[in-house]
PDB file of C-alpha atoms and ligand atoms in Angstrom:
ATOM      1  CA  MET Z   1     -11.478  -9.346   7.588  1.00 94.00           C
ATOM      2  CA  LYS Z   2      -7.977  -9.516   5.914  1.00 96.00           C
ATOM      3  CA  GLU Z   3      -8.627 -13.488   5.342  1.00 97.00           C
ATOM      4  CA  ARG Z   4     -11.901 -12.524   3.020  1.00 97.00           C
ATOM      5  CA  LEU Z   5     -10.138  -9.512   1.413  1.00 98.00           C
ATOM      6  CA  GLN Z   6      -7.478 -11.954   0.454  1.00 98.00           C
ATOM      7  CA  THR Z   7      -9.844 -14.600  -1.020  1.00 98.00           C
ATOM      8  CA  LEU Z   8     -11.973 -12.076  -2.416  1.00 98.00           C
ATOM      9  CA  LEU Z   9      -8.948 -10.213  -3.946  1.00 98.00           C
ATOM     10  CA  GLY Z  10      -7.568 -13.544  -5.166  1.00 98.00           C
ATOM     11  CA  ARG Z  11     -10.748 -14.367  -6.627  1.00 98.00           C
ATOM     12  CA  ILE Z  12     -10.706 -11.293  -8.831  1.00 98.00           C
ATOM     13  CA  ARG Z  13      -7.239 -12.265  -9.833  1.00 98.00           C
ATOM     14  CA  LYS Z  14      -7.910 -15.176 -11.138  1.00 98.00           C
ATOM     15  CA  ALA Z  15     -10.845 -14.437 -12.469  1.00 98.00           C
ATOM     16  CA  ALA Z  16      -8.824 -12.050 -14.654  1.00 98.00           C
ATOM     17  CA  VAL Z  17      -5.988 -14.335 -15.742  1.00 98.00           C
ATOM     18  CA  ASP Z  18      -8.647 -16.726 -16.820  1.00 98.00           C
ATOM     19  CA  CYS Z  19      -9.565 -14.488 -19.663  1.00 97.00           C
ATOM     20  CA  GLY Z  20      -6.579 -13.016 -20.573  1.00 98.00           C
ATOM     21  CA  ARG Z  21      -6.511 -10.039 -18.895  1.00 98.00           C
ATOM     22  CA  ASP Z  22      -4.272  -7.800 -16.761  1.00 98.00           C
ATOM     23  CA  PRO Z  23      -5.732  -8.312 -13.328  1.00 98.00           C
ATOM     24  CA  GLN Z  24      -4.656  -4.408 -12.451  1.00 97.00           C
ATOM     25  CA  SER Z  25      -6.651  -3.684 -14.540  1.00 98.00           C
ATOM     26  CA  VAL Z  26      -9.546  -4.363 -12.526  1.00 98.00           C
ATOM     27  CA  ARG Z  27     -10.474  -2.713  -8.653  1.00 98.00           C
ATOM     28  CA  LEU Z  28     -12.442  -3.250  -6.457  1.00 98.00           C
ATOM     29  CA  VAL Z  29     -15.121  -0.922  -5.304  1.00 98.00           C
ATOM     30  CA  ALA Z  30     -16.228  -2.396  -1.910  1.00 98.00           C
ATOM     31  CA  VAL Z  31     -19.544  -1.577  -1.097  1.00 98.00           C
ATOM     32  CA  SER Z  32     -20.309  -0.429   2.905  1.00 98.00           C
ATOM     33  CA  LYS Z  33     -23.745   0.532   2.690  1.00 97.00           C
ATOM     34  CA  THR Z  34     -24.829  -0.386   6.491  1.00 96.00           C
ATOM     35  CA  VAL Z  35     -21.865  -1.542   7.448  1.00 97.00           C
ATOM     36  CA  SER Z  36     -20.349   0.658  10.677  1.00 97.00           C
ATOM     37  CA  ALA Z  37     -17.689   2.797  10.226  1.00 97.00           C
ATOM     38  CA  GLU Z  38     -15.540   0.795  12.453  1.00 97.00           C
ATOM     39  CA  ARG Z  39     -15.857  -2.772   9.982  1.00 97.00           C
ATOM     40  CA  VAL Z  40     -15.016  -0.115   7.176  1.00 98.00           C
ATOM     41  CA  ARG Z  41     -12.054   0.579   9.109  1.00 97.00           C
ATOM     42  CA  GLU Z  42     -10.964  -3.012   9.430  1.00 97.00           C
ATOM     43  CA  ALA Z  43     -11.182  -2.967   5.630  1.00 98.00           C
ATOM     44  CA  VAL Z  44      -9.513   0.041   4.719  1.00 98.00           C
ATOM     45  CA  ALA Z  45      -6.400  -1.335   7.611  1.00 97.00           C
ATOM     46  CA  ALA Z  46      -6.891  -4.799   5.816  1.00 98.00           C
ATOM     47  CA  GLY Z  47      -6.298  -2.814   2.397  1.00 98.00           C
ATOM     48  CA  VAL Z  48      -9.252  -2.155   0.707  1.00 98.00           C
ATOM     49  CA  ASP Z  49      -8.732   1.847  -0.638  1.00 98.00           C
ATOM     50  CA  THR Z  50     -12.134   2.568  -2.822  1.00 98.00           C
ATOM     51  CA  LEU Z  51     -15.692   2.525  -1.157  1.00 98.00           C
ATOM     52  CA  GLY Z  52     -18.666   2.189  -2.623  1.00 98.00           C
ATOM     53  CA  GLU Z  53     -21.767   3.952  -0.854  1.00 98.00           C
ATOM     54  CA  ASN Z  54     -25.690   3.959  -2.120  1.00 98.00           C
ATOM     55  CA  TYR Z  55     -27.181   6.375   0.538  1.00 97.00           C
ATOM     56  CA  ILE Z  56     -26.390  10.282   0.624  1.00 97.00           C
ATOM     57  CA  GLN Z  57     -27.172  10.766   4.444  1.00 97.00           C
ATOM     58  CA  GLU Z  58     -25.307   7.413   5.912  1.00 97.00           C
ATOM     59  CA  ALA Z  59     -22.332   8.447   3.501  1.00 98.00           C
ATOM     60  CA  ARG Z  60     -22.176  11.427   4.850  1.00 97.00           C
ATOM     61  CA  ALA Z  61     -21.703  10.240   8.600  1.00 96.00           C
ATOM     62  CA  LYS Z  62     -19.082   7.573   7.356  1.00 97.00           C
ATOM     63  CA  ILE Z  63     -17.170   9.366   5.176  1.00 97.00           C
ATOM     64  CA  GLU Z  64     -16.555  12.150   8.408  1.00 96.00           C
ATOM     65  CA  ALA Z  65     -16.165   9.897  10.844  1.00 96.00           C
ATOM     66  CA  LEU Z  66     -13.216   7.930   8.609  1.00 97.00           C
ATOM     67  CA  ALA Z  67     -12.497  11.683   6.718  1.00 94.00           C
ATOM     68  CA  ALA Z  68      -8.836  10.484   8.126  1.00 93.00           C
ATOM     69  CA  LEU Z  69      -8.584   7.374   5.990  1.00 96.00           C
ATOM     70  CA  PRO Z  70      -6.420   7.530   2.454  1.00 94.00           C
ATOM     71  CA  VAL Z  71      -9.599   6.085   0.575  1.00 97.00           C
ATOM     72  CA  ALA Z  72     -11.564   7.084  -2.646  1.00 98.00           C
ATOM     73  CA  TRP Z  73     -15.424   7.100  -2.275  1.00 98.00           C
ATOM     74  CA  HIS Z  74     -17.761   6.186  -4.677  1.00 98.00           C
ATOM     75  CA  PHE Z  75     -21.531   6.664  -5.031  1.00 98.00           C
ATOM     76  CA  ILE Z  76     -23.000   3.540  -6.165  1.00 98.00           C
ATOM     77  CA  GLY Z  77     -26.769   4.371  -5.242  1.00 98.00           C
ATOM     78  CA  HIS Z  78     -29.822   6.333  -7.231  1.00 97.00           C
ATOM     79  CA  LEU Z  79     -29.090   9.823  -6.700  1.00 97.00           C
ATOM     80  CA  GLN Z  80     -31.835  12.590  -6.822  1.00 96.00           C
ATOM     81  CA  SER Z  81     -30.966  15.778  -8.360  1.00 97.00           C
ATOM     82  CA  ASN Z  82     -31.862  17.808  -5.172  1.00 97.00           C
ATOM     83  CA  LYS Z  83     -28.569  15.838  -3.610  1.00 98.00           C
ATOM     84  CA  ALA Z  84     -26.093  16.388  -5.853  1.00 98.00           C
ATOM     85  CA  LYS Z  85     -24.718  19.394  -4.133  1.00 98.00           C
ATOM     86  CA  TYR Z  86     -23.762  16.582  -1.016  1.00 98.00           C
ATOM     87  CA  ALA Z  87     -22.532  13.793  -4.149  1.00 98.00           C
ATOM     88  CA  VAL Z  88     -19.798  16.183  -5.350  1.00 98.00           C
ATOM     89  CA  ARG Z  89     -18.333  17.210  -1.694  1.00 97.00           C
ATOM     90  CA  LEU Z  90     -18.605  13.254  -1.074  1.00 98.00           C
ATOM     91  CA  PHE Z  91     -17.566  11.274  -3.968  1.00 98.00           C
ATOM     92  CA  GLU Z  92     -14.571  11.295  -6.458  1.00 98.00           C
ATOM     93  CA  LEU Z  93     -16.685   9.192  -8.555  1.00 98.00           C
ATOM     94  CA  ILE Z  94     -20.425   9.124  -9.310  1.00 98.00           C
ATOM     95  CA  HIS Z  95     -21.020   5.809 -10.879  1.00 98.00           C
ATOM     96  CA  THR Z  96     -25.183   6.310 -11.565  1.00 98.00           C
ATOM     97  CA  VAL Z  97     -25.351   9.689 -13.800  1.00 98.00           C
ATOM     98  CA  ASP Z  98     -28.638   8.414 -16.070  1.00 97.00           C
ATOM     99  CA  SER Z  99     -30.364  11.871 -17.116  1.00 97.00           C
ATOM    100  CA  LEU Z 100     -28.893  15.038 -18.082  1.00 97.00           C
ATOM    101  CA  LYS Z 101     -31.046  17.171 -15.682  1.00 97.00           C
ATOM    102  CA  LEU Z 102     -28.624  15.307 -12.965  1.00 98.00           C
ATOM    103  CA  ALA Z 103     -26.017  16.161 -14.907  1.00 98.00           C
ATOM    104  CA  ALA Z 104     -26.497  19.296 -15.223  1.00 98.00           C
ATOM    105  CA  GLU Z 105     -26.910  20.009 -11.580  1.00 98.00           C
ATOM    106  CA  LEU Z 106     -23.712  17.786 -10.681  1.00 98.00           C
ATOM    107  CA  ASP Z 107     -21.982  20.204 -13.327  1.00 98.00           C
ATOM    108  CA  ARG Z 108     -23.664  23.420 -11.551  1.00 98.00           C
ATOM    109  CA  GLN Z 109     -22.171  21.948  -7.771  1.00 98.00           C
ATOM    110  CA  ALA Z 110     -19.329  20.965  -9.027  1.00 98.00           C
ATOM    111  CA  ALA Z 111     -18.530  24.206 -10.697  1.00 98.00           C
ATOM    112  CA  ARG Z 112     -19.155  26.175  -7.390  1.00 98.00           C
ATOM    113  CA  VAL Z 113     -16.847  24.285  -5.456  1.00 97.00           C
ATOM    114  CA  GLY Z 114     -14.158  24.139  -8.484  1.00 97.00           C
ATOM    115  CA  LYS Z 115     -13.700  20.036  -8.846  1.00 98.00           C
ATOM    116  CA  THR Z 116     -14.065  17.896 -12.248  1.00 98.00           C
ATOM    117  CA  GLN Z 117     -16.585  15.429 -11.223  1.00 98.00           C
ATOM    118  CA  ARG Z 118     -15.541  12.589 -12.461  1.00 98.00           C
ATOM    119  CA  VAL Z 119     -19.107  10.530 -13.263  1.00 98.00           C
ATOM    120  CA  LEU Z 120     -20.360   7.480 -14.909  1.00 98.00           C
ATOM    121  CA  VAL Z 121     -23.311   6.784 -17.021  1.00 98.00           C
ATOM    122  CA  GLN Z 122     -25.802   4.468 -15.207  1.00 98.00           C
ATOM    123  CA  VAL Z 123     -27.583   2.310 -18.647  1.00 98.00           C
ATOM    124  CA  ASN Z 124     -30.465  -0.220 -17.995  1.00 97.00           C
ATOM    125  CA  VAL Z 125     -29.192  -2.397 -19.993  1.00 94.00           C
ATOM    126  CA  SER Z 126     -32.047  -5.303 -19.252  1.00 90.00           C
ATOM    127  CA  GLY Z 127     -35.173  -2.364 -20.015  1.00 87.00           C
ATOM    128  CA  GLU Z 128     -36.307  -3.255 -16.826  1.00 87.00           C
ATOM    129  CA  ALA Z 129     -39.159  -0.882 -15.484  1.00 82.00           C
ATOM    130  CA  ALA Z 130     -38.082  -1.140 -11.782  1.00 81.00           C
ATOM    131  CA  LYS Z 131     -34.071  -0.608 -12.679  1.00 84.00           C
ATOM    132  CA  SER Z 132     -32.715   3.294 -12.911  1.00 88.00           C
ATOM    133  CA  GLY Z 133     -30.710   3.875 -16.179  1.00 95.00           C
ATOM    134  CA  ALA Z 134     -30.630   5.530 -19.489  1.00 96.00           C
ATOM    135  CA  SER Z 135     -31.530   3.534 -22.311  1.00 96.00           C
ATOM    136  CA  GLU Z 136     -28.733   2.079 -24.386  1.00 95.00           C
ATOM    137  CA  THR Z 137     -30.055   5.046 -27.041  1.00 95.00           C
ATOM    138  CA  GLU Z 138     -30.226   7.886 -24.065  1.00 96.00           C
ATOM    139  CA  ALA Z 139     -27.574   6.705 -22.689  1.00 97.00           C
ATOM    140  CA  SER Z 140     -24.870   7.344 -25.995  1.00 96.00           C
ATOM    141  CA  ARG Z 141     -26.775  10.712 -26.268  1.00 97.00           C
ATOM    142  CA  LEU Z 142     -26.073  11.572 -22.537  1.00 98.00           C
ATOM    143  CA  VAL Z 143     -22.340  10.458 -22.837  1.00 98.00           C
ATOM    144  CA  ALA Z 144     -21.849  13.255 -26.169  1.00 97.00           C
ATOM    145  CA  GLU Z 145     -23.993  16.057 -23.555  1.00 97.00           C
ATOM    146  CA  ILE Z 146     -22.061  15.470 -20.731  1.00 98.00           C
ATOM    147  CA  ALA Z 147     -18.644  16.012 -22.829  1.00 97.00           C
ATOM    148  CA  LYS Z 148     -19.887  19.395 -23.750  1.00 97.00           C
ATOM    149  CA  LEU Z 149     -20.262  19.882 -19.556  1.00 97.00           C
ATOM    150  CA  ALA Z 150     -17.016  21.663 -18.663  1.00 97.00           C
ATOM    151  CA  HIS Z 151     -17.204  20.345 -14.974  1.00 98.00           C
ATOM    152  CA  LEU Z 152     -17.839  16.726 -15.414  1.00 98.00           C
ATOM    153  CA  SER Z 153     -15.388  14.250 -16.618  1.00 98.00           C
ATOM    154  CA  VAL Z 154     -17.522  10.947 -18.237  1.00 98.00           C
ATOM    155  CA  GLU Z 155     -15.182   8.063 -17.591  1.00 98.00           C
ATOM    156  CA  GLY Z 156     -17.525   5.004 -18.634  1.00 98.00           C
ATOM    157  CA  LEU Z 157     -20.108   3.152 -17.912  1.00 98.00           C
ATOM    158  CA  MET Z 158     -22.292   1.618 -15.485  1.00 98.00           C
ATOM    159  CA  THR Z 159     -24.955  -1.049 -15.265  1.00 98.00           C
ATOM    160  CA  MET Z 160     -26.882  -4.161 -13.091  1.00 96.00           C
ATOM    161  CA  PRO Z 161     -28.379  -6.626 -14.595  1.00 94.00           C
ATOM    162  CA  PRO Z 162     -31.379  -8.360 -13.432  1.00 91.00           C
ATOM    163  CA  PHE Z 163     -30.925 -10.752 -10.752  1.00 89.00           C
ATOM    164  CA  PHE Z 164     -30.005 -14.584 -11.819  1.00 92.00           C
ATOM    165  CA  ASP Z 165     -29.104 -17.382  -9.090  1.00 92.00           C
ATOM    166  CA  GLN Z 166     -26.698 -19.017 -11.745  1.00 95.00           C
ATOM    167  CA  PRO Z 167     -24.568 -15.905 -12.950  1.00 94.00           C
ATOM    168  CA  MET Z 168     -23.301 -17.351 -16.217  1.00 95.00           C
ATOM    169  CA  LYS Z 169     -27.185 -15.401 -17.063  1.00 96.00           C
ATOM    170  CA  ALA Z 170     -25.952 -12.420 -16.263  1.00 96.00           C
ATOM    171  CA  ARG Z 171     -23.393 -11.792 -19.027  1.00 97.00           C
ATOM    172  CA  PRO Z 172     -25.418 -11.295 -22.075  1.00 97.00           C
ATOM    173  CA  PHE Z 173     -26.134  -7.842 -19.567  1.00 97.00           C
ATOM    174  CA  PHE Z 174     -22.369  -7.876 -18.939  1.00 98.00           C
ATOM    175  CA  GLY Z 175     -21.735  -7.947 -23.013  1.00 98.00           C
ATOM    176  CA  ALA Z 176     -24.232  -5.479 -23.973  1.00 98.00           C
ATOM    177  CA  LEU Z 177     -22.754  -2.784 -21.669  1.00 98.00           C
ATOM    178  CA  ARG Z 178     -19.280  -3.570 -23.202  1.00 98.00           C
ATOM    179  CA  ARG Z 179     -20.386  -3.327 -26.622  1.00 98.00           C
ATOM    180  CA  LEU Z 180     -22.703  -0.272 -26.557  1.00 98.00           C
ATOM    181  CA  ARG Z 181     -19.133   0.851 -24.529  1.00 98.00           C
ATOM    182  CA  ASP Z 182     -17.628   0.347 -27.452  1.00 98.00           C
ATOM    183  CA  THR Z 183     -19.919   2.152 -30.578  1.00 98.00           C
ATOM    184  CA  ILE Z 184     -19.768   4.954 -27.942  1.00 98.00           C
ATOM    185  CA  GLN Z 185     -16.129   5.528 -28.024  1.00 97.00           C
ATOM    186  CA  GLN Z 186     -16.096   4.796 -31.855  1.00 97.00           C
ATOM    187  CA  ARG Z 187     -17.463   7.657 -32.103  1.00 95.00           C
ATOM    188  CA  ARG Z 188     -14.555   9.091 -30.867  1.00 95.00           C
ATOM    189  CA  LEU Z 189     -16.078  12.149 -28.768  1.00 94.00           C
ATOM    190  CA  PRO Z 190     -13.682  15.268 -28.237  1.00 91.00           C
ATOM    191  CA  GLY Z 191     -13.091  14.745 -24.293  1.00 87.00           C
ATOM    192  CA  VAL Z 192     -14.634  11.388 -24.134  1.00 95.00           C
ATOM    193  CA  ASP Z 193     -12.721   8.427 -22.985  1.00 96.00           C
ATOM    194  CA  LEU Z 194     -15.096   5.550 -21.738  1.00 98.00           C
ATOM    195  CA  ARG Z 195     -11.777   3.471 -20.024  1.00 98.00           C
ATOM    196  CA  GLU Z 196     -14.368   2.474 -17.084  1.00 98.00           C
ATOM    197  CA  LEU Z 197     -16.865  -0.518 -17.140  1.00 98.00           C
ATOM    198  CA  SER Z 198     -18.487  -0.404 -13.502  1.00 98.00           C
ATOM    199  CA  MET Z 199     -19.924  -4.173 -13.295  1.00 98.00           C
ATOM    200  CA  GLY Z 200     -20.175  -6.941 -11.529  1.00 98.00           C
ATOM    201  CA  MET Z 201     -21.316  -7.757  -7.951  1.00 98.00           C
ATOM    202  CA  THR Z 202     -20.659 -10.685  -5.295  1.00 97.00           C
ATOM    203  CA  GLY Z 203     -23.058 -12.996  -6.984  1.00 96.00           C
ATOM    204  CA  ASP Z 204     -21.519 -12.452 -10.555  1.00 97.00           C
ATOM    205  CA  PHE Z 205     -18.450 -10.135 -10.700  1.00 98.00           C
ATOM    206  CA  GLU Z 206     -15.855 -13.785 -12.613  1.00 98.00           C
ATOM    207  CA  VAL Z 207     -18.751 -13.364 -15.531  1.00 98.00           C
ATOM    208  CA  ALA Z 208     -18.208  -9.417 -15.396  1.00 98.00           C
ATOM    209  CA  ILE Z 209     -14.661  -9.722 -15.408  1.00 98.00           C
ATOM    210  CA  ALA Z 210     -14.815 -12.240 -18.454  1.00 98.00           C
ATOM    211  CA  GLU Z 211     -17.208  -9.367 -20.601  1.00 98.00           C
ATOM    212  CA  GLY Z 212     -14.359  -6.612 -19.405  1.00 98.00           C
ATOM    213  CA  ALA Z 213     -15.221  -5.001 -15.919  1.00 98.00           C
ATOM    214  CA  THR Z 214     -12.787  -2.974 -14.341  1.00 98.00           C
ATOM    215  CA  LEU Z 215     -14.612  -1.422 -11.590  1.00 98.00           C
ATOM    216  CA  VAL Z 216     -16.249  -4.175  -9.425  1.00 98.00           C
ATOM    217  CA  ARG Z 217     -18.560  -3.910  -7.097  1.00 98.00           C
ATOM    218  CA  ILE Z 218     -18.598  -6.042  -3.853  1.00 98.00           C
ATOM    219  CA  GLY Z 219     -20.276  -6.112  -0.693  1.00 98.00           C
ATOM    220  CA  THR Z 220     -21.354  -9.282   0.924  1.00 98.00           C
ATOM    221  CA  ALA Z 221     -18.254 -11.380  -0.147  1.00 98.00           C
ATOM    222  CA  LEU Z 222     -16.462  -8.836   1.855  1.00 98.00           C
ATOM    223  CA  PHE Z 223     -18.660  -7.309   4.508  1.00 97.00           C
ATOM    224  CA  GLY Z 224     -21.048 -10.956   4.793  1.00 95.00           C
ATOM    225  CA  GLU Z 225     -24.446 -10.424   4.549  1.00 94.00           C
ATOM    226  CA  ARG Z 226     -26.880  -7.044   5.165  1.00 90.00           C
ATOM    227  CA  ARG Z 227     -28.744  -6.384   7.858  1.00 77.00           C
TER     228      ARG Z 227
HETATM  229  C1  PLP X   1     -25.449  -3.124  -2.883  1.00 66.18           C
HETATM  230  C2  PLP X   1     -25.016  -2.565  -4.169  1.00 66.18           C
HETATM  231  C3  PLP X   1     -23.742  -4.238  -4.736  1.00 66.18           C
HETATM  232  C4  PLP X   1     -22.859  -5.314  -3.864  1.00 66.18           C
HETATM  233  O1  PLP X   1     -24.117  -6.302  -4.008  1.00 66.18           O
HETATM  234  P1  PLP X   1     -23.219  -7.540  -3.127  1.00 66.18           P
HETATM  235  O2  PLP X   1     -24.115  -8.417  -3.815  1.00 66.18           O
HETATM  236  O3  PLP X   1     -23.415  -7.756  -2.081  1.00 66.18           O
HETATM  237  O4  PLP X   1     -22.727  -7.582  -3.299  1.00 66.18           O
HETATM  238  C5  PLP X   1     -22.941  -3.347  -5.373  1.00 66.18           C
HETATM  239  N1  PLP X   1     -23.626  -2.513  -6.835  1.00 66.18           N
HETATM  240  C6  PLP X   1     -25.159  -1.902  -6.541  1.00 66.18           C
HETATM  241  C7  PLP X   1     -25.508  -0.594  -6.931  1.00 66.18           C
HETATM  242  C8  PLP X   1     -25.391  -1.878  -5.108  1.00 66.18           C
HETATM  243  O5  PLP X   1     -26.348  -1.515  -4.478  1.00 66.18           O
END
């Protein structure tokens, strides 16, 4: 695990340096869906400090089992409004807000527990029907609406491009997310600073970093193939 993590962090660092970015500006979210609590513990012992989970129920059990570990948990899966209550209790950052309905429910639940919930807006830049995420136009509107909610803090955008066997083919989608971020930033909405771009997985994180990713969500390269 130690070796795998060091190799992965080395690749992340190299990708940043190769495009003239500060390596510190890219952080690893270790994606631990289907990975046992014990293996997550090993990863944390090796130096992982941020974990990404996709399913509330699975995450709940794991986070409880590992409550003593000094790590941040991020939610990266599709979130239904009726699970917002749990998401707010469990996660520091939710990457996948894609509707005002969900945002409003997260705001309500965050208010109940006296928390400011950090969120990203998920954007479907490819427009594939099967993918969740707001369209670019909706995303822009959604950021402005979330900015008005007292218990949410919108800190960036997230996307998942279509799957390609050649990572370069995903690059235009990452570029599109960065340009959308820049366009929204130019509106200077009060309280909005979209500093995070959550993009890039095992197969394509290097090109995502070249397009400005600040959070790379990587499972397979660290934990091996999922069963
Ligand atoms: C599973 C998953 C990842 C990690 O994918 P790998 O290819 O294993 O690195 C990243 N992001 C999301 C949203 C995922 O569901």
